[in-house]
mmCIF file of C-alpha atoms in Angstrom:
data_model
loop_
_atom_site.group_PDB
_atom_site.id
_atom_site.type_symbol
_atom_site.label_atom_id
_atom_site.label_comp_id
_atom_site.label_asym_id
_atom_site.label_seq_id
_atom_site.Cartn_x
_atom_site.Cartn_y
_atom_site.Cartn_z
ATOM 1 C CA UNK A 1 17.741 8.139 -4.907
ATOM 2 C CA UNK A 2 19.847 5.742 -7.278
ATOM 3 C CA UNK A 3 19.252 2.178 -8.179
ATOM 4 C CA UNK A 4 22.377 0.257 -8.588
ATOM 5 C CA UNK A 5 23.201 -3.484 -9.841
ATOM 6 C CA UNK A 6 24.524 -5.589 -7.061
ATOM 7 C CA UNK A 7 27.386 -7.885 -8.029
ATOM 8 C CA UNK A 8 28.246 -9.180 -4.693
ATOM 9 C CA UNK A 9 25.121 -9.840 -2.346
ATOM 10 C CA UNK A 10 27.089 -11.831 0.234
ATOM 11 C CA UNK A 11 26.693 -9.289 3.003
ATOM 12 C CA UNK A 12 23.073 -8.772 2.658
ATOM 13 C CA UNK A 13 20.513 -9.922 5.334
ATOM 14 C CA UNK A 14 17.031 -11.154 4.792
ATOM 15 C CA UNK A 15 14.037 -8.579 5.525
ATOM 16 C CA UNK A 16 11.207 -10.401 3.815
ATOM 17 C CA UNK A 17 11.771 -13.618 1.914
ATOM 18 C CA UNK A 18 8.054 -13.575 0.494
ATOM 19 C CA UNK A 19 8.765 -10.291 -1.221
ATOM 20 C CA UNK A 20 12.602 -11.095 -1.928
ATOM 21 C CA UNK A 21 13.553 -8.089 -0.010
ATOM 22 C CA UNK A 22 16.943 -7.799 1.796
ATOM 23 C CA UNK A 23 18.951 -5.108 3.610
ATOM 24 C CA UNK A 24 22.518 -4.548 2.311
ATOM 25 C CA UNK A 25 25.078 -2.304 4.238
ATOM 26 C CA UNK A 26 25.976 0.964 2.758
ATOM 27 C CA UNK A 27 29.966 0.761 2.049
ATOM 28 C CA UNK A 28 31.330 4.173 1.658
ATOM 29 C CA UNK A 29 34.870 5.601 1.840
ATOM 30 C CA UNK A 30 35.584 9.214 2.390
ATOM 31 C CA UNK A 31 38.745 10.378 0.644
ATOM 32 C CA UNK A 32 40.585 13.821 1.098
ATOM 33 C CA UNK A 33 43.269 15.054 -1.025
ATOM 34 C CA UNK A 34 45.177 17.871 1.120
ATOM 35 C CA UNK A 35 46.302 20.907 -1.229
ATOM 36 C CA UNK A 36 49.456 22.486 -0.208
ATOM 37 C CA UNK A 37 49.097 26.305 1.201
ATOM 38 C CA UNK A 38 51.414 27.669 -1.556
ATOM 39 C CA UNK A 39 50.839 25.641 -4.656
ATOM 40 C CA UNK A 40 52.866 27.507 -6.897
ATOM 41 C CA UNK A 41 50.900 25.775 -9.711
ATOM 42 C CA UNK A 42 51.220 27.208 -13.118
ATOM 43 C CA UNK A 43 47.866 26.069 -14.373
ATOM 44 C CA UNK A 44 44.283 25.211 -12.813
ATOM 45 C CA UNK A 45 43.748 21.735 -12.238
ATOM 46 C CA UNK A 46 40.753 19.498 -12.757
ATOM 47 C CA UNK A 47 38.777 17.578 -10.105
ATOM 48 C CA UNK A 48 38.435 14.850 -12.747
ATOM 49 C CA UNK A 49 42.176 14.589 -12.962
ATOM 50 C CA UNK A 50 42.440 13.972 -9.289
ATOM 51 C CA UNK A 51 39.819 11.354 -9.288
ATOM 52 C CA UNK A 52 41.375 9.459 -12.022
ATOM 53 C CA UNK A 53 44.675 9.365 -10.044
ATOM 54 C CA UNK A 54 42.784 8.057 -7.196
ATOM 55 C CA UNK A 55 41.400 5.427 -9.499
ATOM 56 C CA UNK A 56 44.665 4.319 -10.630
ATOM 57 C CA UNK A 57 45.850 3.819 -7.134
ATOM 58 C CA UNK A 58 42.907 1.233 -6.416
ATOM 59 C CA UNK A 59 43.387 -0.801 -9.506
ATOM 60 C CA UNK A 60 42.286 -3.535 -10.340
ATOM 61 C CA UNK A 61 39.565 -2.683 -7.716
ATOM 62 C CA UNK A 62 36.929 -0.232 -8.535
ATOM 63 C CA UNK A 63 34.237 2.162 -6.881
ATOM 64 C CA UNK A 64 30.642 1.538 -7.594
ATOM 65 C CA UNK A 65 30.397 5.348 -7.535
ATOM 66 C CA UNK A 66 32.570 8.268 -6.646
ATOM 67 C CA UNK A 67 31.753 11.936 -6.428
ATOM 68 C CA UNK A 68 33.095 15.238 -5.005
ATOM 69 C CA UNK A 69 31.245 16.017 -1.745
ATOM 70 C CA UNK A 70 33.249 19.250 -0.814
ATOM 71 C CA UNK A 71 35.985 21.445 -2.361
ATOM 72 C CA UNK A 72 37.926 24.288 -0.536
ATOM 73 C CA UNK A 73 41.324 25.664 -0.685
ATOM 74 C CA UNK A 74 42.845 23.491 1.426
ATOM 75 C CA UNK A 75 41.498 20.045 0.472
ATOM 76 C CA UNK A 76 39.177 18.288 -2.046
ATOM 77 C CA UNK A 77 36.770 15.573 -0.359
ATOM 78 C CA UNK A 78 35.606 12.720 -2.509
ATOM 79 C CA UNK A 79 32.902 10.143 -1.304
ATOM 80 C CA UNK A 80 33.305 6.665 -2.866
ATOM 81 C CA UNK A 81 31.130 3.751 -2.608
ATOM 82 C CA UNK A 82 32.258 0.195 -2.896
ATOM 83 C CA UNK A 83 30.415 -3.225 -3.400
ATOM 84 C CA UNK A 84 31.070 -4.512 0.241
ATOM 85 C CA UNK A 85 32.368 -3.486 3.474
ATOM 86 C CA UNK A 86 35.423 -5.859 3.047
ATOM 87 C CA UNK A 87 36.139 -4.053 -0.219
ATOM 88 C CA UNK A 88 36.028 -0.739 1.566
ATOM 89 C CA UNK A 89 38.740 -1.881 4.051
ATOM 90 C CA UNK A 90 40.880 -2.920 1.141
ATOM 91 C CA UNK A 91 40.514 0.586 -0.635
ATOM 92 C CA UNK A 92 41.319 2.204 2.518
ATOM 93 C CA UNK A 93 44.701 0.356 2.768
ATOM 94 C CA UNK A 94 45.494 1.269 -0.877
ATOM 95 C CA UNK A 95 44.643 4.883 -0.579
ATOM 96 C CA UNK A 96 45.385 6.076 2.999
ATOM 97 C CA UNK A 97 48.788 7.824 3.396
ATOM 98 C CA UNK A 98 49.455 7.729 -0.367
ATOM 99 C CA UNK A 99 50.824 10.687 -2.348
ATOM 100 C CA UNK A 100 49.783 11.565 -5.902
ATOM 101 C CA UNK A 101 51.487 13.829 -8.428
ATOM 102 C CA UNK A 102 49.565 16.379 -10.385
ATOM 103 C CA UNK A 103 50.975 18.444 -13.261
ATOM 104 C CA UNK A 104 51.480 21.980 -12.335
ATOM 105 C CA UNK A 105 52.189 21.224 -8.738
ATOM 106 C CA UNK A 106 55.671 21.088 -7.291
ATOM 107 C CA UNK A 107 54.769 19.172 -4.136
ATOM 108 C CA UNK A 108 52.944 15.704 -3.983
ATOM 109 C CA UNK A 109 49.379 15.847 -2.706
ATOM 110 C CA UNK A 110 48.603 13.637 0.265
ATOM 111 C CA UNK A 111 45.644 11.341 0.455
ATOM 112 C CA UNK A 112 43.698 10.483 3.647
ATOM 113 C CA UNK A 113 41.166 7.851 3.569
ATOM 114 C CA UNK A 114 38.675 6.794 6.245
ATOM 115 C CA UNK A 115 35.508 4.613 6.311
ATOM 116 C CA UNK A 116 32.506 6.595 6.337
ATOM 117 C CA UNK A 117 30.085 6.037 9.303
ATOM 118 C CA UNK A 118 26.523 5.517 8.755
ATOM 119 C CA UNK A 119 24.267 8.700 8.881
ATOM 120 C CA UNK A 120 23.668 9.485 12.450
ATOM 121 C CA UNK A 121 20.143 10.250 13.596
ATOM 122 C CA UNK A 122 19.074 13.941 13.500
ATOM 123 C CA UNK A 123 18.769 15.650 16.813
ATOM 124 C CA UNK A 124 14.867 15.387 16.499
ATOM 125 C CA UNK A 125 15.264 11.791 15.906
ATOM 126 C CA UNK A 126 17.501 11.177 18.796
ATOM 127 C CA UNK A 127 15.189 12.989 20.970
ATOM 128 C CA UNK A 128 12.284 10.873 19.825
ATOM 129 C CA UNK A 129 14.086 7.546 20.552
ATOM 130 C CA UNK A 130 15.150 9.077 23.881
ATOM 131 C CA UNK A 131 11.628 9.934 24.674
ATOM 132 C CA UNK A 132 10.422 6.508 23.625
ATOM 133 C CA UNK A 133 12.751 4.898 26.094
ATOM 134 C CA UNK A 134 11.971 7.159 28.856
ATOM 135 C CA UNK A 135 8.405 6.572 28.403
ATOM 136 C CA UNK A 136 8.714 3.019 28.340
ATOM 137 C CA UNK A 137 10.571 3.297 31.788
ATOM 138 C CA UNK A 138 7.926 5.455 33.190
ATOM 139 C CA UNK A 139 5.111 3.223 31.631
ATOM 140 C CA UNK A 140 3.507 5.987 30.070
ATOM 141 C CA UNK A 141 3.688 4.675 26.380
ATOM 142 C CA UNK A 142 -0.025 4.243 26.388
ATOM 143 C CA UNK A 143 -0.737 7.807 26.726
ATOM 144 C CA UNK A 144 1.313 8.700 23.826
ATOM 145 C CA UNK A 145 0.915 5.517 21.714
ATOM 146 C CA UNK A 146 -0.597 7.722 18.823
ATOM 147 C CA UNK A 147 2.383 9.957 18.542
ATOM 148 C CA UNK A 148 5.478 7.704 19.207
ATOM 149 C CA UNK A 149 7.044 4.725 17.842
ATOM 150 C CA UNK A 150 6.466 5.863 14.234
ATOM 151 C CA UNK A 151 8.973 5.548 11.576
ATOM 152 C CA UNK A 152 9.073 7.696 8.408
ATOM 153 C CA UNK A 153 10.417 5.880 5.139
ATOM 154 C CA UNK A 154 11.323 7.641 2.060
ATOM 155 C CA UNK A 155 12.587 6.320 -1.453
ATOM 156 C CA UNK A 156 10.833 3.049 -1.321
ATOM 157 C CA UNK A 157 10.378 1.550 -4.983
ATOM 158 C CA UNK A 158 6.791 1.147 -5.698
ATOM 159 C CA UNK A 159 7.340 -1.867 -7.953
ATOM 160 C CA UNK A 160 8.968 -3.772 -4.863
ATOM 161 C CA UNK A 161 5.898 -3.360 -2.594
ATOM 162 C CA UNK A 162 3.099 -4.159 -5.198
ATOM 163 C CA UNK A 163 1.143 -7.325 -5.399
ATOM 164 C CA UNK A 164 3.201 -9.920 -7.196
ATOM 165 C CA UNK A 165 1.577 -10.988 -10.508
ATOM 166 C CA UNK A 166 -0.882 -8.139 -10.673
ATOM 167 C CA UNK A 167 1.065 -6.008 -13.307
ATOM 168 C CA UNK A 168 0.390 -2.909 -11.138
ATOM 169 C CA UNK A 169 3.077 -0.757 -9.605
ATOM 170 C CA UNK A 170 0.798 0.605 -6.887
ATOM 171 C CA UNK A 171 2.299 -0.249 -3.425
ATOM 172 C CA UNK A 172 0.173 -2.088 -0.965
ATOM 173 C CA UNK A 173 -0.302 -1.405 2.544
ATOM 174 C CA UNK A 174 -0.591 -5.126 3.635
ATOM 175 C CA UNK A 175 2.832 -5.970 1.874
ATOM 176 C CA UNK A 176 4.392 -2.787 3.770
ATOM 177 C CA UNK A 177 3.132 -4.305 6.986
ATOM 178 C CA UNK A 178 4.297 -7.718 6.185
ATOM 179 C CA UNK A 179 7.862 -6.473 5.356
ATOM 180 C CA UNK A 180 8.456 -4.251 8.496
ATOM 181 C CA UNK A 181 6.757 -6.459 10.777
ATOM 182 C CA UNK A 182 9.869 -8.636 11.099
ATOM 183 C CA UNK A 183 11.061 -6.001 13.744
ATOM 184 C CA UNK A 184 7.789 -6.245 15.925
ATOM 185 C CA UNK A 185 4.106 -5.829 15.885
ATOM 186 C CA UNK A 186 2.687 -2.868 13.868
ATOM 187 C CA UNK A 187 -0.279 -0.671 14.953
ATOM 188 C CA UNK A 188 -0.619 1.487 11.999
ATOM 189 C CA UNK A 189 0.713 1.891 8.416
ATOM 190 C CA UNK A 190 -0.080 4.702 5.949
ATOM 191 C CA UNK A 191 1.088 5.399 2.468
ATOM 192 C CA UNK A 192 0.114 9.006 1.534
ATOM 193 C CA UNK A 193 0.123 8.514 -2.173
ATOM 194 C CA UNK A 194 -2.663 5.837 -2.068
ATOM 195 C CA UNK A 195 -4.897 8.948 -0.967
ATOM 196 C CA UNK A 196 -6.015 10.716 -3.964
ATOM 197 C CA UNK A 197 -6.590 13.869 -2.055
ATOM 198 C CA UNK A 198 -3.255 13.667 -0.148
ATOM 199 C CA UNK A 199 -1.366 15.349 -2.843
ATOM 200 C CA UNK A 200 -3.677 18.385 -2.818
ATOM 201 C CA UNK A 201 -3.422 18.614 0.969
ATOM 202 C CA UNK A 202 0.144 18.735 1.101
ATOM 203 C CA UNK A 203 0.713 20.791 -2.153
ATOM 204 C CA UNK A 204 3.310 18.622 -3.574
ATOM 205 C CA UNK A 205 3.708 15.773 -5.966
ATOM 206 C CA UNK A 206 4.314 12.401 -4.237
ATOM 207 C CA UNK A 207 5.062 10.460 -7.375
ATOM 208 C CA UNK A 208 8.837 10.417 -7.626
ATOM 209 C CA UNK A 209 10.732 9.094 -10.596
ATOM 210 C CA UNK A 210 14.253 7.861 -10.112
ATOM 211 C CA UNK A 211 16.940 6.171 -12.048
ATOM 212 C CA UNK A 212 15.844 3.406 -14.458
ATOM 213 C CA UNK A 213 12.255 4.492 -14.157
ATOM 214 C CA UNK A 214 11.355 3.005 -10.711
ATOM 215 C CA UNK A 215 8.805 5.269 -8.972
ATOM 216 C CA UNK A 216 9.317 5.720 -5.298
ATOM 217 C CA UNK A 217 6.827 6.451 -2.407
ATOM 218 C CA UNK A 218 7.034 7.356 1.290
ATOM 219 C CA UNK A 219 5.377 5.552 4.057
ATOM 220 C CA UNK A 220 4.759 5.789 7.786
ATOM 221 C CA UNK A 221 4.966 2.722 10.138
ATOM 222 C CA UNK A 222 3.845 2.820 13.626
ATOM 223 C CA UNK A 223 4.999 -0.242 16.108
ATOM 224 C CA UNK A 224 2.979 -1.053 18.940
ATOM 225 C CA UNK A 225 6.063 -1.314 21.426
ATOM 226 C CA UNK A 226 8.867 1.153 21.813
ATOM 227 C CA UNK A 227 11.358 -1.720 21.563
ATOM 228 C CA UNK A 228 10.303 -2.842 18.045
ATOM 229 C CA UNK A 229 10.572 0.882 17.034
ATOM 230 C CA UNK A 230 14.277 1.317 18.440
ATOM 231 C CA UNK A 231 15.148 -2.037 16.906
ATOM 232 C CA UNK A 232 13.797 -0.869 13.489
ATOM 233 C CA UNK A 233 15.648 2.347 13.591
ATOM 234 C CA UNK A 234 18.987 0.658 14.623
ATOM 235 C CA UNK A 235 18.705 -1.916 11.797
ATOM 236 C CA UNK A 236 17.675 0.369 8.908
ATOM 237 C CA UNK A 237 20.275 2.925 9.630
ATOM 238 C CA UNK A 238 23.308 2.553 7.100
ATOM 239 C CA UNK A 239 21.354 0.064 5.119
ATOM 240 C CA UNK A 240 20.280 -0.219 1.598
ATOM 241 C CA UNK A 241 17.006 -1.760 0.338
ATOM 242 C CA UNK A 242 17.947 -4.947 -2.176
ATOM 243 C CA UNK A 243 15.658 -6.853 -4.400
ATOM 244 C CA UNK A 244 16.536 -10.090 -5.608
ATOM 245 C CA UNK A 245 14.724 -11.056 -8.832
ATOM 246 C CA UNK A 246 13.941 -14.541 -10.001
ATOM 247 C CA UNK A 247 16.758 -14.607 -12.547
ATOM 248 C CA UNK A 248 19.305 -14.091 -9.592
ATOM 249 C CA UNK A 249 20.051 -10.449 -10.429
ATOM 250 C CA UNK A 250 19.966 -7.997 -7.423
ATOM 251 C CA UNK A 251 19.223 -4.237 -7.259
ATOM 252 C CA UNK A 252 19.752 -1.975 -4.495
ATOM 253 C CA UNK A 253 18.602 1.611 -3.686
ATOM 254 C CA UNK A 254 19.299 3.995 -0.832
ATOM 255 C CA UNK A 255 16.225 4.692 1.416
ATOM 256 C CA UNK A 256 15.918 7.460 3.938
ATOM 257 C CA UNK A 257 14.982 6.257 7.370
ATOM 258 C CA UNK A 258 13.835 8.778 10.149
ATOM 259 C CA UNK A 259 11.764 9.141 13.309
ATOM 260 C CA UNK A 260 8.342 10.678 12.761
ATOM 261 C CA UNK A 261 8.290 14.308 14.237
ATOM 262 C CA UNK A 262 5.173 15.329 12.839
ATOM 263 C CA UNK A 263 2.779 13.207 15.031
ATOM 264 C CA UNK A 264 1.476 11.636 12.001
ATOM 265 C CA UNK A 265 -0.755 9.118 13.695
ATOM 266 C CA UNK A 266 -2.069 11.533 16.451
ATOM 267 C CA UNK A 267 -5.747 12.048 16.766
ATOM 268 C CA UNK A 268 -5.402 15.815 15.869
ATOM 269 C CA UNK A 269 -3.396 15.047 12.657
ATOM 270 C CA UNK A 270 -6.013 12.243 11.586
ATOM 271 C CA UNK A 271 -8.837 14.557 12.215
ATOM 272 C CA UNK A 272 -7.257 17.393 10.238
ATOM 273 C CA UNK A 273 -6.588 14.974 7.321
ATOM 274 C CA UNK A 274 -10.202 13.824 7.337
ATOM 275 C CA UNK A 275 -11.389 17.155 7.331
ATOM 276 C CA UNK A 276 -9.350 18.386 4.568
ATOM 277 C CA UNK A 277 -10.435 15.282 2.654
ATOM 278 C CA UNK A 278 -14.060 15.925 3.175
ATOM 279 C CA UNK A 279 -13.567 19.439 1.979
ATOM 280 C CA UNK A 280 -11.649 18.517 -1.146
ATOM 281 C CA UNK A 281 -14.456 15.841 -1.730
ATOM 282 C CA UNK A 282 -17.094 18.556 -1.498
ATOM 283 C CA UNK A 283 -15.177 20.740 -3.885
ATOM 284 C CA UNK A 284 -14.854 17.924 -6.203
ATOM 285 C CA UNK A 285 -18.646 17.270 -6.226
ATOM 286 C CA UNK A 286 -19.225 20.815 -6.788
ATOM 287 C CA UNK A 287 -16.844 20.937 -9.761
ATOM 288 C CA UNK A 288 -18.535 17.769 -11.204
ATOM 289 C CA UNK A 289 -22.072 19.302 -10.838
ATOM 290 C CA UNK A 290 -20.844 22.440 -12.591
ATOM 291 C CA UNK A 291 -19.420 20.539 -15.586
ATOM 292 C CA UNK A 292 -22.719 18.431 -15.895
ATOM 293 C CA UNK A 293 -24.665 21.995 -15.942
ATOM 294 C CA UNK A 294 -22.487 23.232 -18.401
ATOM 295 C CA UNK A 295 -22.741 20.139 -20.624
ATOM 296 C CA UNK A 296 -26.381 20.107 -20.266
ATOM 297 C CA UNK A 297 -26.452 23.706 -21.158
ATOM 298 C CA UNK A 298 -24.414 22.878 -24.326
ATOM 299 C CA UNK A 299 -26.535 20.105 -25.486
ATOM 300 C CA UNK A 300 -29.832 22.097 -24.880
ATOM 301 C CA UNK A 301 -28.252 24.923 -27.167
ATOM 302 C CA UNK A 302 -27.225 22.337 -29.777
ATOM 303 C CA UNK A 303 -30.745 21.032 -29.990
ATOM 304 C CA UNK A 304 -32.197 24.465 -30.138
ATOM 305 C CA UNK A 305 -29.770 25.416 -32.830
ATOM 306 C CA UNK A 306 -30.788 22.236 -34.565
ATOM 307 C CA UNK A 307 -34.604 23.075 -34.288
ATOM 308 C CA UNK A 308 -33.961 26.539 -35.639
ATOM 309 C CA UNK A 309 -32.043 25.142 -38.743
ATOM 310 C CA UNK A 310 -34.966 22.748 -39.294
ATOM 311 C CA UNK A 311 -37.356 25.693 -39.401
ATOM 312 C CA UNK A 312 -35.132 27.776 -41.711
ATOM 313 C CA UNK A 313 -35.094 24.813 -43.965
ATOM 314 C CA UNK A 314 -38.768 24.521 -44.048
ATOM 315 C CA UNK A 315 -39.219 28.115 -44.813
ATOM 316 C CA UNK A 316 -36.763 28.047 -47.675
ATOM 317 C CA UNK A 317 -38.837 24.922 -48.965
ATOM 318 C CA UNK A 318 -42.167 26.881 -48.899
ATOM 319 C CA UNK A 319 -40.410 29.892 -50.475
ATOM 320 C CA UNK A 320 -39.101 27.822 -53.302
ATOM 321 C CA UNK A 321 -42.586 26.411 -53.951
ATOM 322 C CA UNK A 322 -44.247 29.918 -53.985
ATOM 323 C CA UNK A 323 -41.428 31.170 -56.351
ATOM 324 C CA UNK A 324 -42.254 28.165 -58.599
ATOM 325 C CA UNK A 325 -46.017 28.874 -58.627
ATOM 326 C CA UNK A 326 -45.463 32.512 -59.363
ATOM 327 C CA UNK A 327 -43.268 31.655 -62.431
ATOM 328 C CA UNK A 328 -45.954 29.355 -63.752
ATOM 329 C CA UNK A 329 -48.527 32.102 -63.345
ATOM 330 C CA UNK A 330 -46.239 34.496 -65.225
ATOM 331 C CA UNK A 331 -45.824 31.981 -68.192
ATOM 332 C CA UNK A 332 -49.395 31.546 -68.480
ATOM 333 C CA UNK A 333 -49.964 35.304 -68.647
ATOM 334 C CA UNK A 334 -47.138 35.658 -71.075
ATOM 335 C CA UNK A 335 -48.773 32.920 -73.610
ATOM 336 C CA UNK A 336 -52.384 33.262 -73.376
ATOM 337 C CA UNK A 337 -53.357 32.786 -77.246
ATOM 338 C CA UNK A 338 -52.046 29.222 -77.293
ATOM 339 C CA UNK A 339 -54.185 28.253 -74.287
ATOM 340 C CA UNK A 340 -57.099 30.181 -75.919
ATOM 341 C CA UNK A 341 -56.482 28.228 -79.366
ATOM 342 C CA UNK A 342 -56.705 24.866 -77.970
ATOM 343 C CA UNK A 343 -59.715 25.760 -75.849
ATOM 344 C CA UNK A 344 -61.626 26.968 -78.992
ATOM 345 C CA UNK A 345 -60.601 23.901 -81.154
ATOM 346 C CA UNK A 346 -61.949 21.794 -78.137
ATOM 347 C CA UNK A 347 -65.152 23.814 -78.280
ATOM 348 C CA UNK A 348 -65.628 23.379 -82.075
ATOM 349 C CA UNK A 349 -64.772 19.780 -82.064
ATOM 350 C CA UNK A 350 -66.055 18.068 -78.989
ATOM 351 C CA UNK A 351 -65.160 14.370 -78.585
ATOM 352 C CA UNK A 352 -68.381 13.226 -78.618
ATOM 353 C CA UNK A 353 -69.344 14.354 -82.191
ATOM 354 C CA UNK A 354 -69.205 11.963 -85.234
ATOM 355 C CA UNK A 355 -67.315 14.650 -87.413
ATOM 356 C CA UNK A 356 -64.538 14.643 -84.885
ATOM 357 C CA UNK A 357 -64.107 10.852 -85.252
ATOM 358 C CA UNK A 358 -63.870 11.285 -89.008
ATOM 359 C CA UNK A 359 -61.409 13.809 -88.716
ATOM 360 C CA UNK A 360 -59.075 11.872 -86.553
ATOM 361 C CA UNK A 361 -59.107 8.754 -88.940
ATOM 362 C CA UNK A 362 -58.367 11.079 -92.053
ATOM 363 C CA UNK A 363 -55.348 12.601 -90.044
ATOM 364 C CA UNK A 364 -54.115 9.222 -89.205
ATOM 365 C CA UNK A 365 -54.514 8.038 -92.901
ATOM 366 C CA UNK A 366 -52.546 10.977 -94.117
ATOM 367 C CA UNK A 367 -49.726 10.467 -91.516
ATOM 368 C CA UNK A 368 -49.208 6.741 -92.834
ATOM 369 C CA UNK A 369 -49.177 7.812 -96.571
ATOM 370 C CA UNK A 370 -46.462 10.365 -95.691
ATOM 371 C CA UNK A 371 -44.333 7.742 -93.776
ATOM 372 C CA UNK A 372 -44.556 5.363 -96.918
ATOM 373 C CA UNK A 373 -43.696 8.096 -99.314
ATOM 374 C CA UNK A 374 -40.635 9.094 -97.101
ATOM 375 C CA UNK A 375 -39.390 5.453 -96.963
ATOM 376 C CA UNK A 376 -39.692 5.074 -100.883
ATOM 377 C CA UNK A 377 -37.796 8.440 -101.493
ATOM 378 C CA UNK A 378 -34.989 7.273 -98.916
ATOM 379 C CA UNK A 379 -34.506 4.001 -100.673
ATOM 380 C CA UNK A 380 -34.171 5.440 -104.066
ATOM 381 C CA UNK A 381 -31.478 7.890 -102.594
ATOM 382 C CA UNK A 382 -29.542 5.049 -101.253
ATOM 383 C CA UNK A 383 -29.664 3.273 -104.657
ATOM 384 C CA UNK A 384 -28.190 6.317 -106.257
ATOM 385 C CA UNK A 385 -25.538 6.706 -103.904
ATOM 386 C CA UNK A 386 -24.430 3.048 -104.190
ATOM 387 C CA UNK A 387 -24.185 3.363 -108.144
ATOM 388 C CA UNK A 388 -22.097 6.632 -107.790
ATOM 389 C CA UNK A 389 -19.672 4.825 -105.513
ATOM 390 C CA UNK A 390 -19.274 1.805 -107.826
#
C-alpha cells in the first residue's frame, strides 16, 4: 500500500464530507513491449532503458508511477498509473501502436497499450454476491444475516479514521460506521486492531506501516440489506481512498475491498473469539499473579538480607568494644607500678590532712618563682642578641 499526492482531484467523488474522505478512480494503463522472436541482439538490454523510451513517447505528460509487472522472452509488460482517467486515454493514444528503437536490436519494438480494467472480484467474492442476490430473491436473508452482506476492508489509514482533534491515530468504530453508512444501514462493524487480544488469536501483527509513516488497519462492515452490500462492493471496486486536508492538499491510497468469506459475524465465530479472549485474559491474570509473587519474594529476600546485615554490624560493634576493653586491661597489667605509686601517695597524703595543704601551697609558690626566673633570663638574652646585631 502506498500513499500518493493527488494533483488533480477533479474525478473524486464524495464519500464522507465530515471526515473529508473521497473516492478517486484508479487510472491504470497496461503497456506491453513485444520482443522479436530472433532478436539478433549483440548485448543485453535493460528494462530501465525500455521504460525511459516509453516516458519519452508521452512527454510532456508523466506517469504517477510505472513498474514492470511481467517479463518473458516474448514481451515486457509495464503497469503505469496516471493522475486521471482522461490522462490515461491520452497516454494510450500516444503509446499504442508506436515503435521504439533499442540499441543492439535490428528491428524496432512494437508497443501495445490498453486501459487496465478494475480488479475483478475473486471467485469467492462473486459467489458471495450471487448468494446474496439469491437469498434476497428467496426471502431467506434473515436466516443468514449473520454471515452475509459483510465487506472486508484492508489498507485503511488509521489517522483518517481517528477522532479529529484528539491527537490520536487510533481508528474509531463510530467514524468507520459513519463513513460507510452512505451505502446503506450498517448492522455490525469490527476493527480487529482495537482488541488487544486479537493479535495473539490470529498470530500476526495487525499494525502495518506504509509509506510516509501512515499506519493502516483492516475492518469488517456488515450491512443490514443485501442491496446496500452490493452497492458498496460495486462502488468501492477500482477506487482509491482520498483524504483532502484543510490546506487543500489531497492524499490517496489504495485499499483492498473483498467480500467476507470467513463468516466473521456468525455466532460460532463470535463465540470462538470470546472463548479465546477469555482464555488469554485468564493466562494474563495468571502471569500477573506470578509476577507479583516473584516481586514479593524478591522484596522479602531483600528485607531479610538487610536484617542479616544489621545483625552482622551489631556483632562487629560488640566485638570492637570487647577488643578495646581487652587492650585496656593489657595496658594496665603492663604498667602496674605507676598505678601503685599514685595510690601510695594518695594513702600518704590524704586530701583532708593539713600537711597536704601546706605542701600544695609550697609547690605552687616554687612554680611561680621558677616562671619569674625564666622571664628574667629570656629578657637578658634578648638584650644581648640586640646589642650583637647593632
